[in-house]
Tab-separated table of C-alpha atoms in Angstrom:
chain	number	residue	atom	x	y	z
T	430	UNK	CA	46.039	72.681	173.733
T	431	UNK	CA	42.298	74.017	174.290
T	432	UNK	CA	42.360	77.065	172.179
T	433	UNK	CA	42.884	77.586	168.464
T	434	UNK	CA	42.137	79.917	165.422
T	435	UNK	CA	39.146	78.300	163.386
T	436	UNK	CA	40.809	80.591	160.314
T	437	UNK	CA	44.661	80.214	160.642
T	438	UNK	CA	45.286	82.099	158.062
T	439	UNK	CA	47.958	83.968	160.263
T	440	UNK	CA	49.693	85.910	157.336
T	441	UNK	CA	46.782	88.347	157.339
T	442	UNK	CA	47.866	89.156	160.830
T	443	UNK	CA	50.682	91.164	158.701
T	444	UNK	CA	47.898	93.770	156.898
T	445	UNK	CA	47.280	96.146	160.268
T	446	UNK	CA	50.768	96.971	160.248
T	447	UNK	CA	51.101	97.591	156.654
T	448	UNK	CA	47.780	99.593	156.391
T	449	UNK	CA	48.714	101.772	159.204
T	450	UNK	CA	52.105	102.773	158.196
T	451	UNK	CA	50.472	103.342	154.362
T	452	UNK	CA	47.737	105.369	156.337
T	453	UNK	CA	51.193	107.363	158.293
T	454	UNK	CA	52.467	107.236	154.751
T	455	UNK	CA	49.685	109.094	153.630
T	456	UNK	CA	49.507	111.606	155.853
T	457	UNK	CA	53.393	112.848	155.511
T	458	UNK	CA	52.599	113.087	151.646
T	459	UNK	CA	49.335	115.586	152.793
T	460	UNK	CA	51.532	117.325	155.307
T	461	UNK	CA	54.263	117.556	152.580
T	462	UNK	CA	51.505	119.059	149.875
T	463	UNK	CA	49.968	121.793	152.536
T	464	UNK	CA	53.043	122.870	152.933
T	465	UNK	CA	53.698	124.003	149.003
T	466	UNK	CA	50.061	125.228	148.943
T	467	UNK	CA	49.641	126.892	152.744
T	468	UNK	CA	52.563	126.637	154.342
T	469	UNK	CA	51.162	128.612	157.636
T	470	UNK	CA	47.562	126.427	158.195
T	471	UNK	CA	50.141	123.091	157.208
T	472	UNK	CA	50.860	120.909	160.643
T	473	UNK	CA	54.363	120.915	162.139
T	474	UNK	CA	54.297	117.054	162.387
T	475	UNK	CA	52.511	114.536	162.077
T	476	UNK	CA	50.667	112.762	164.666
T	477	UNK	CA	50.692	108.866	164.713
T	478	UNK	CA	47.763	108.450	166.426
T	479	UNK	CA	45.291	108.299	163.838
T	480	UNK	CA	47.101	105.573	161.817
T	481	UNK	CA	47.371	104.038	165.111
T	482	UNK	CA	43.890	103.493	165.681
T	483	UNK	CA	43.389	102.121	162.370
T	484	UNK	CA	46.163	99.803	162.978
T	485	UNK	CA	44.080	98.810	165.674
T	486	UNK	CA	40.587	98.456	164.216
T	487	UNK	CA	42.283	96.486	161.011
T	488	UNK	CA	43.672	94.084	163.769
T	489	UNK	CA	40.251	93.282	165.444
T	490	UNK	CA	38.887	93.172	161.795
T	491	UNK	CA	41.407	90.281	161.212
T	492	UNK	CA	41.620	88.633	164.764
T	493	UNK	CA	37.493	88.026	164.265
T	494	UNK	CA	38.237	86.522	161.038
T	495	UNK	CA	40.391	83.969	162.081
T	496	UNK	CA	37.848	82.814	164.563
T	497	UNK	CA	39.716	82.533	167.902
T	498	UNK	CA	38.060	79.402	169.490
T	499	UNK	CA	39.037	78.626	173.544
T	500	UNK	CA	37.967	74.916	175.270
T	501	UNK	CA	35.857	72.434	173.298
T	502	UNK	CA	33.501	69.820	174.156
T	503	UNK	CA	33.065	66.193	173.208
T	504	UNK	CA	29.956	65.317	171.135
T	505	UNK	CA	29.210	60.981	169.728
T	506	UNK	CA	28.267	61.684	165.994
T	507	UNK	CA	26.537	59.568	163.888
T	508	UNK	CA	26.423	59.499	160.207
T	509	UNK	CA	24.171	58.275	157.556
T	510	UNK	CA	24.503	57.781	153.598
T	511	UNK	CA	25.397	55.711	150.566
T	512	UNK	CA	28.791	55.166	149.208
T	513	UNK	CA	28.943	56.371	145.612
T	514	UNK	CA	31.271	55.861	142.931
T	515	UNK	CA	31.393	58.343	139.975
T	516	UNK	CA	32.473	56.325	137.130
T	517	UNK	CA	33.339	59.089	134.277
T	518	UNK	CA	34.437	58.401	130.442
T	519	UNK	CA	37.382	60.440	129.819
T	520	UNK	CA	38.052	59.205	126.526
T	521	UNK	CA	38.765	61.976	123.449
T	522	UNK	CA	34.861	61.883	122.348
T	523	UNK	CA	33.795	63.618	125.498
T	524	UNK	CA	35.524	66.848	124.159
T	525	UNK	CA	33.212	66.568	121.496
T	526	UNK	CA	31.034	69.618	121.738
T	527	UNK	CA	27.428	68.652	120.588
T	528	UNK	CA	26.358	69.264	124.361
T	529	UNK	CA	28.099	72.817	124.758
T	530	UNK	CA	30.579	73.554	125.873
T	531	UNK	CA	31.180	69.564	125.802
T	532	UNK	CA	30.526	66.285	127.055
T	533	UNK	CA	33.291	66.248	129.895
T	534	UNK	CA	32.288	69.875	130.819
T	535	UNK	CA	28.506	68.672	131.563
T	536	UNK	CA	29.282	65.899	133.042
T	537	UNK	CA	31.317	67.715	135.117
T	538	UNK	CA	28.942	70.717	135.928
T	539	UNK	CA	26.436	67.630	136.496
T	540	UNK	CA	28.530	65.987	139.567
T	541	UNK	CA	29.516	69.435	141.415
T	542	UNK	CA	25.608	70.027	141.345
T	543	UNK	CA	25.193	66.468	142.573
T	544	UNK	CA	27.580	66.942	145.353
T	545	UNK	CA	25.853	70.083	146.594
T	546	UNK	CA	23.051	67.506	147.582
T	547	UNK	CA	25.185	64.775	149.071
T	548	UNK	CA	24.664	64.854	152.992
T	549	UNK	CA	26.637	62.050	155.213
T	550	UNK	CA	26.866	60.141	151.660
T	551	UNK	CA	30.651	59.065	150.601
T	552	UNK	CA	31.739	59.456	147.383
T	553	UNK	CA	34.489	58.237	144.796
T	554	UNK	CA	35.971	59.395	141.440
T	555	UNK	CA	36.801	56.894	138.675
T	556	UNK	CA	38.026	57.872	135.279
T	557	UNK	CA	37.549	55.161	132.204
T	558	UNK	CA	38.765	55.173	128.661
T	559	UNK	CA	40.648	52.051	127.522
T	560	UNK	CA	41.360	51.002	131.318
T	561	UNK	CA	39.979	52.610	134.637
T	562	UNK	CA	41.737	54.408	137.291
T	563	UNK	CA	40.306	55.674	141.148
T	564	UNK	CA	41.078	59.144	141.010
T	565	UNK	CA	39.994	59.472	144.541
T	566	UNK	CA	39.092	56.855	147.225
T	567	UNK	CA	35.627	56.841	149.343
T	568	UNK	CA	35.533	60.059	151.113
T	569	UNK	CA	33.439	62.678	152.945
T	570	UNK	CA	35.800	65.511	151.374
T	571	UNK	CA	33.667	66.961	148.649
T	572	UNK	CA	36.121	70.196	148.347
T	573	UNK	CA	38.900	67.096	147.382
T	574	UNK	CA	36.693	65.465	145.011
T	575	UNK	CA	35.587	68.378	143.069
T	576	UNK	CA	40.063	69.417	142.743
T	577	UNK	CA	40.304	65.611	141.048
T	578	UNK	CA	36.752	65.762	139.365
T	579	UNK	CA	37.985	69.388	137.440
T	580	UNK	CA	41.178	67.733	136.677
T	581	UNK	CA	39.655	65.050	134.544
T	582	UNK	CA	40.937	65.034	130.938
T	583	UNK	CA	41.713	62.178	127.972
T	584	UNK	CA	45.167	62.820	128.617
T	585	UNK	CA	45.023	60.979	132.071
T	586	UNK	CA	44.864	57.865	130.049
T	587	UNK	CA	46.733	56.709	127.208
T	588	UNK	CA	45.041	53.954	126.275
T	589	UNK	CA	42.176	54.941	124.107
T	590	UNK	CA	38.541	53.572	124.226
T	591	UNK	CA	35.329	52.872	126.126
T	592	UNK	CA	35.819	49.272	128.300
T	593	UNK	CA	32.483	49.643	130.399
T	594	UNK	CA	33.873	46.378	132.227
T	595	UNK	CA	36.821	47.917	133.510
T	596	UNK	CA	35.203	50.989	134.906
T	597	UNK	CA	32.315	48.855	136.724
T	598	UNK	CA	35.547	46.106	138.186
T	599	UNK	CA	37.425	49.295	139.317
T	600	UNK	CA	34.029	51.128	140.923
T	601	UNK	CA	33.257	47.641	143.030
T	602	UNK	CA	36.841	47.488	143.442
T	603	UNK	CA	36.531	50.802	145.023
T	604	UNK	CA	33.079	49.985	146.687
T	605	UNK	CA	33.692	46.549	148.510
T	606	UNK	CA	35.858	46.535	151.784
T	607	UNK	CA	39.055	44.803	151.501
T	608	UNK	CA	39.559	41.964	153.256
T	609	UNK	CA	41.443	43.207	156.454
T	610	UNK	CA	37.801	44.650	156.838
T	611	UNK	CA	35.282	41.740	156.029
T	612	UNK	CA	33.774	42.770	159.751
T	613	UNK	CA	32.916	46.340	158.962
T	614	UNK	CA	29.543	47.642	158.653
T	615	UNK	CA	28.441	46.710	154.888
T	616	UNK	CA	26.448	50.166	152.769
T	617	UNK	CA	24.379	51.018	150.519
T	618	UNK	CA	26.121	51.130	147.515
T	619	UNK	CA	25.979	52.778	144.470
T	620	UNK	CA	27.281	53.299	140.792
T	621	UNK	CA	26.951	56.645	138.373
T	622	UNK	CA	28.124	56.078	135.322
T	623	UNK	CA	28.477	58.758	132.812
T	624	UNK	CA	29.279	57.842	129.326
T	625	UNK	CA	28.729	59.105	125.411
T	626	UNK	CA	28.808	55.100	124.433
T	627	UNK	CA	30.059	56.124	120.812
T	628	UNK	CA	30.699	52.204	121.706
T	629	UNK	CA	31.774	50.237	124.096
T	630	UNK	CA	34.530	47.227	124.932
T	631	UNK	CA	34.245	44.574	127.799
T	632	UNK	CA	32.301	41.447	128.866
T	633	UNK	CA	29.927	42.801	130.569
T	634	UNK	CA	28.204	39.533	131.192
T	635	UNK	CA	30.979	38.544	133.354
T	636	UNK	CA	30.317	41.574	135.966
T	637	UNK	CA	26.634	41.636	136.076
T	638	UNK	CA	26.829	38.923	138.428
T	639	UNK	CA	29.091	40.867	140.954
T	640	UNK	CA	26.576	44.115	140.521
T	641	UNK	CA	23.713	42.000	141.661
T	642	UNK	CA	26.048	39.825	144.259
T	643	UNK	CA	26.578	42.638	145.923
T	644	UNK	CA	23.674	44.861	145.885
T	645	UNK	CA	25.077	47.696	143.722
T	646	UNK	CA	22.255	50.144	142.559
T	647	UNK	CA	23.321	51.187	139.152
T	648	UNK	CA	22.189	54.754	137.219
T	649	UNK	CA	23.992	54.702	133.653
T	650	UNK	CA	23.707	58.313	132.527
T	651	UNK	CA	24.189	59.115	128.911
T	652	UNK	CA	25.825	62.655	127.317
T	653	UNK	CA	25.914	63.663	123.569
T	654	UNK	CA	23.664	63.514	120.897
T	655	UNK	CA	22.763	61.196	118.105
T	656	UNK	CA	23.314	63.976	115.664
T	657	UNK	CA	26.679	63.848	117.295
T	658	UNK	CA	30.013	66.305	116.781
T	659	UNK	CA	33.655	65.993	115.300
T	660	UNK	CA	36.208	65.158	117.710
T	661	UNK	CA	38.934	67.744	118.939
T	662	UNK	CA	42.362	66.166	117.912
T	663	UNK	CA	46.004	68.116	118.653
T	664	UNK	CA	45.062	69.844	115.481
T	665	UNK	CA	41.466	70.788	114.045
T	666	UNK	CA	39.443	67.815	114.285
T	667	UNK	CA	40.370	63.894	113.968
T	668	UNK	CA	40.227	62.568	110.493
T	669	UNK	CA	39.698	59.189	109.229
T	670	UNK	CA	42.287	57.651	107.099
T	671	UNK	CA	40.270	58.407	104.022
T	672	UNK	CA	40.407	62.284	105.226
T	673	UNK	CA	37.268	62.565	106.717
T	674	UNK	CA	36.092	64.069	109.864
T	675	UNK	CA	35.528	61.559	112.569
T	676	UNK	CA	31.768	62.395	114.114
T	677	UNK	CA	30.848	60.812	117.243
T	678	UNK	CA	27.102	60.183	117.630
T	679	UNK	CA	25.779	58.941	120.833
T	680	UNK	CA	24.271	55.365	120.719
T	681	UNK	CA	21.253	55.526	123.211
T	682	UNK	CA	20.030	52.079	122.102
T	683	UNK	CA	23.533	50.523	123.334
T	684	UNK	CA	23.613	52.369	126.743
T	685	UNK	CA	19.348	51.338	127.195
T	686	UNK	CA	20.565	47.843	126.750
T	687	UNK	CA	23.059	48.568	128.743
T	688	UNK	CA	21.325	49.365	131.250
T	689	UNK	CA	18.844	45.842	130.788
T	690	UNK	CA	21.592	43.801	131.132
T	691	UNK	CA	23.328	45.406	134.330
T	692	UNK	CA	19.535	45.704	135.664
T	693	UNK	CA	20.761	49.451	135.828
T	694	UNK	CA	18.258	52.515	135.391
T	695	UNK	CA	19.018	54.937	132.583
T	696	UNK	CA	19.443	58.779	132.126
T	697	UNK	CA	20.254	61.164	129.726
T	698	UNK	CA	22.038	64.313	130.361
T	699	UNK	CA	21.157	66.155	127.105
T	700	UNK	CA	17.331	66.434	128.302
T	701	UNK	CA	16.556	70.176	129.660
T	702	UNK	CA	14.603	68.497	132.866
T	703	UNK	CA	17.816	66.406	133.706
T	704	UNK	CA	18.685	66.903	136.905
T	705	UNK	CA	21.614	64.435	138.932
T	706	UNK	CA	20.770	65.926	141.784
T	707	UNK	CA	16.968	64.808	141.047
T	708	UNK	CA	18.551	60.939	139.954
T	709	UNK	CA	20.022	60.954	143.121
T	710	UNK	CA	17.174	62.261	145.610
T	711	UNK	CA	14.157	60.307	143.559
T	712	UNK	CA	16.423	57.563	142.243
T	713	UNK	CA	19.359	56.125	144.623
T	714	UNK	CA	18.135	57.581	147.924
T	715	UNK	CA	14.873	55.998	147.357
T	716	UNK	CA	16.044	52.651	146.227
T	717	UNK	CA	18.389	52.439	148.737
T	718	UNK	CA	18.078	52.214	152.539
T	719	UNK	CA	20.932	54.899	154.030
T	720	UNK	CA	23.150	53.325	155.757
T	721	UNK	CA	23.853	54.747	159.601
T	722	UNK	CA	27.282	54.517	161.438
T	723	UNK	CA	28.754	55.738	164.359
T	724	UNK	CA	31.087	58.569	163.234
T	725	UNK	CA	32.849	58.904	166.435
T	726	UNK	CA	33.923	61.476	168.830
T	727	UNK	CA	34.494	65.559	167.368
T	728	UNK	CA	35.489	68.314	169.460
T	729	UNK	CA	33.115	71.237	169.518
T	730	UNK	CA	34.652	73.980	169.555
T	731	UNK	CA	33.509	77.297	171.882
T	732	UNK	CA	33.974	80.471	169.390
């Protein structure tokens, strides 16, 4: 098949119809009203040809919407780019709201501006708290990244805490090619990590080793404050057993060490200058040499 609709959003194909016989509709109801008010300058029928033609016009309105595209041509494509992994903290201190309206929120508001800058670059999702999930797999589908990335809440994971070991394991796990694919073309690789580090579970020793192993460029980006914020719990705020409010403060010296161990670079969010978009461009893209591929064959569409 050599021809297609670049929009096929065919249901719209039903609004001509329906606007022209509201536009018939119409003019019955005028008809109807001249007739009370003057019945002798009031038209003995109605004509259809006026809703007719804008039957018509609505219909090449809609038929240039959808695009219609006829033959296509065969272009080789190349792409270049770094596969990154988004490693995000999803436990119940991100709601905290000391970085309005709170951690998760500006982390999240962070990536989407990050992704407007990606170009040829893959990208993965992985949420941490107590364990680490892939949300999404490498992939060149930023609209599909950004649906999982707004879903990301403490209630995707049960088990509660901050195991920094688990999240980098599951972002190389996510990085490194499996081994049906030791032959394919190895990439630049790269790990964000977003984090308040209230504190932090893992031996981290015991993944360093696999970072540097395997070239992994590593930005640890901080959210929160040290002055910190009460925690949203199903009701108010969580409380301590003694009754008082738990307050999560962010613990930059941790996540700076952090960072010295895993022979990472370190951000924070919070500053006003902070830009992911700017970590990426002046940070990973410079430290890293993009990686080009042969993306295969696309059709080219004539419109």
């Amino acid at each position: 098949m050599d021809r297609q609709f670049a929009n096929p959003s065919y249901w719209l194909l039903l609004l001509p119809p329906i606007i022209g016989l509201l536009h018939f509709r119409f003019l019955k109801l005028r008809q109807k009203t001249l007739t009370v008010i003057s019945p002798i300058n009031a038209p003995a029928t109605v004509s259809p040809f006026w809703p007719g033609i804008t039957s018509i016009a609505f219909l090449l309105v809609v038929i240039a919407w959808l695009r219609p595209q006829w033959g296509f041509e065969l272009e080789e494509r190349q792409q270049s780019g770094v596969d990154i992994v988004i490693a995000v903290d999803v436990s119940p201190s991100m709601l905290a709201s000391d970085t309005p309206p709170s951690r998760l929120k500006l982390a999240q508001r962070a990536i989407i501006d990050l992704l407007s800058r990606l170009q040829g670059d893959k990208v993965a999702l992985v949420a941490f708290s107590g364990v680490a999930f892939t949300e999404t797999p490498l992939t060149l589908d930023y609209s599909t990244f950004r649906l999982f990335l707004n879903q990301l809440s403490p209630d995707l994971i049960p088990l509660r805490g901050t195991n920094i070991e688990l999240a980098l394991r599951e972002s190389l796990k996510t990085l490194l090619p499996s081994e049906e694919k030791e032959d394919s073309l190895i990439r630049a690789r790269a790990i964000i990590l977003i984090t308040d580090g209230e504190s932090f579970a893992g031996d981290i020793d015991s993944v360093v080793s696999d970072l540097q192993d395997n070239a992994v460029d590593l930005s640890i980006i901080s959210v929160g404050t040290e002055t910190g914020a009460p925690v949203p719990g199903d009701i108010g705020y969580k409380r301590h057993n003694d009754g008082s409010t738990v307050i999560s403060r962010l613990d930059v010296k941790a996540l700076k060490g952090l960072a010295e161990v895993t022979s990472g670079h370190y951000y924070n969010l919070n500053q006003s200058s902070f830009d992911l978009g700017e970590v990426y461009e002046n940070g990973i893209k410079k430290r890293l040499t993009a990686t080009v591929e042969e993306g295969g064959q696309v059709k080219v569409w004539g419109e």
